[in-house]
mmCIF file of C-alpha atoms in Angstrom:
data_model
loop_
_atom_site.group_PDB
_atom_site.id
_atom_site.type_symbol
_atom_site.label_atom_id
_atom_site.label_comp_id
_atom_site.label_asym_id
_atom_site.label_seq_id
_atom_site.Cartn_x
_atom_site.Cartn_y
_atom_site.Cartn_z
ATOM 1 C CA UNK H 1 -11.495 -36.937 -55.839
ATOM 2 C CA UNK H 2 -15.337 -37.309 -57.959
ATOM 3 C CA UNK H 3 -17.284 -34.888 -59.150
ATOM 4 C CA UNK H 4 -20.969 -36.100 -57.067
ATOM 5 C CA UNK H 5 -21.070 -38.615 -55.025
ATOM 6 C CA UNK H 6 -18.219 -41.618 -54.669
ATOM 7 C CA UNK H 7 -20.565 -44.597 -55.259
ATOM 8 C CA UNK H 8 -18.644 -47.847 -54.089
ATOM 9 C CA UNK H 9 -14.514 -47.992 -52.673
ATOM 10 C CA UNK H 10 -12.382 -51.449 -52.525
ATOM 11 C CA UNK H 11 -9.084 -52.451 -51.434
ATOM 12 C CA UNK H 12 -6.875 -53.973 -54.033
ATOM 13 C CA UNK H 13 -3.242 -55.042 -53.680
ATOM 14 C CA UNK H 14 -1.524 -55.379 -56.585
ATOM 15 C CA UNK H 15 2.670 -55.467 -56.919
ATOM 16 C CA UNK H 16 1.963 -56.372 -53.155
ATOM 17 C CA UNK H 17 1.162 -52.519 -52.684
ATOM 18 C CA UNK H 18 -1.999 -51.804 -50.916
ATOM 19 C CA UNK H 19 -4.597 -49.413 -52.903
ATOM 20 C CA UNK H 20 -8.193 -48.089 -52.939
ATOM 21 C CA UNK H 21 -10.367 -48.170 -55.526
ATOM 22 C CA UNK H 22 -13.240 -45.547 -56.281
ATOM 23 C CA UNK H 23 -15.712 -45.254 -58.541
ATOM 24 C CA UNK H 24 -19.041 -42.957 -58.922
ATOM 25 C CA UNK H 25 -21.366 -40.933 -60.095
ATOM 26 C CA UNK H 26 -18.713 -38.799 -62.756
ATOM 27 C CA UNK H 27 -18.312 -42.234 -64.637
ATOM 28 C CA UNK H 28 -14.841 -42.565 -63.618
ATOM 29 C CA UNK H 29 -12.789 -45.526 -61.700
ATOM 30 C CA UNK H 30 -9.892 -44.173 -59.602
ATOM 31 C CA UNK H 31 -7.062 -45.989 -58.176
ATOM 32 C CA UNK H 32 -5.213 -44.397 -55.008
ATOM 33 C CA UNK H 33 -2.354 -45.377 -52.904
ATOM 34 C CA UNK H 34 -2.663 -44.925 -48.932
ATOM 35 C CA UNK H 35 -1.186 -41.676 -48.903
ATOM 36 C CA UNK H 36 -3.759 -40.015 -50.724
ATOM 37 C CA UNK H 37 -2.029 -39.644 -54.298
ATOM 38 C CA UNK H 38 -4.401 -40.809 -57.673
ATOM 39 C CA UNK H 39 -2.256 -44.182 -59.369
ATOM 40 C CA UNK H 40 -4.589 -44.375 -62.346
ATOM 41 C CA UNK H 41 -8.110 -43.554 -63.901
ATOM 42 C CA UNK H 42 -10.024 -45.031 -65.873
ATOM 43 C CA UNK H 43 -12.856 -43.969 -68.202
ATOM 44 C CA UNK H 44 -15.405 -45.474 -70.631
ATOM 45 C CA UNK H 45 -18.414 -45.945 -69.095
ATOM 46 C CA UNK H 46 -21.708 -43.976 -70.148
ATOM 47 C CA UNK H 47 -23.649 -43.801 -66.804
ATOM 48 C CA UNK H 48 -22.402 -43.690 -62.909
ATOM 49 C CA UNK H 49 -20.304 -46.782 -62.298
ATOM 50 C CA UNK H 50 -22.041 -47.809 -58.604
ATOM 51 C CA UNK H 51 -20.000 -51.150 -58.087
ATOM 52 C CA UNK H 52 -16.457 -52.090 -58.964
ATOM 53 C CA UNK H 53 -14.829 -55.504 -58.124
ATOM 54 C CA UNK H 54 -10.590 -55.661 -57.606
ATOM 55 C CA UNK H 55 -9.118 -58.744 -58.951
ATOM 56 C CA UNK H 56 -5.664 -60.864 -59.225
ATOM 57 C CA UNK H 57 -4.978 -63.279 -61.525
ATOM 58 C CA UNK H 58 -0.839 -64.226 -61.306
ATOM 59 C CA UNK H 59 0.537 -61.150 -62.643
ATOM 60 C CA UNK H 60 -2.570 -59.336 -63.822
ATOM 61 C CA UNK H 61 -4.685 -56.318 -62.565
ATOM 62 C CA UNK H 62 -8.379 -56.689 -63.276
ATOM 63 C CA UNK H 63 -11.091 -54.293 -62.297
ATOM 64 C CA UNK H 64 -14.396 -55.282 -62.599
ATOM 65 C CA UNK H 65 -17.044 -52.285 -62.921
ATOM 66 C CA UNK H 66 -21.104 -51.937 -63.485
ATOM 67 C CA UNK H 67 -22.844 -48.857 -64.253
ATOM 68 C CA UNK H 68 -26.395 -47.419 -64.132
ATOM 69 C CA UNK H 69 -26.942 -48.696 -67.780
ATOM 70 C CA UNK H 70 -26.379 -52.328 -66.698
ATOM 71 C CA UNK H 71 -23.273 -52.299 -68.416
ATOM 72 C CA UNK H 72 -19.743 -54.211 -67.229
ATOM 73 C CA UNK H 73 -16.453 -53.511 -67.671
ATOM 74 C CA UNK H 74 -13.488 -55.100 -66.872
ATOM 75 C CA UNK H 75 -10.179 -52.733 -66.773
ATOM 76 C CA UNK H 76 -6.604 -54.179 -66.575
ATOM 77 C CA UNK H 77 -3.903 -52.235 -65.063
#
């Protein structure tokens, strides 16, 4: 789970495995299969990450984020 609030959740589906995707007001993305158990986090932002974007391209895992600071990320898993 977040520390505060969970700001924004997706659905990704990568290696044809459905997942959600958090993000929120601790600064961190989270990736979680359907039952519940945490896949992956990621970290690096400086302010609440309040939108995050799943994509696919062929093979590749992208996760687009934007935090309170204006800033982007992308994050490849």
């Amino acid at each position: 789970a977040h520390v505060g609030c969970v700001n924004d959740l997706a659905f990704a589906h990568p290696n044809k495995q459905l997942c959600v995707v958090t993000c929120g007001d601790d600064k961190l993305i989270k990736v979680w299969d359907l039952s519940g158990k945490k896949l992956y986090t990621f970290e690096g932002h400086e302010a609440p990450v309040y939108s995050i974007c799943p994509h696919q391209k062929e093979n590749i895992q992208f996760i687009f984020s934007t935090a309170l600071d204006g800033k982007i990320k992308a994050w490849l898993y």
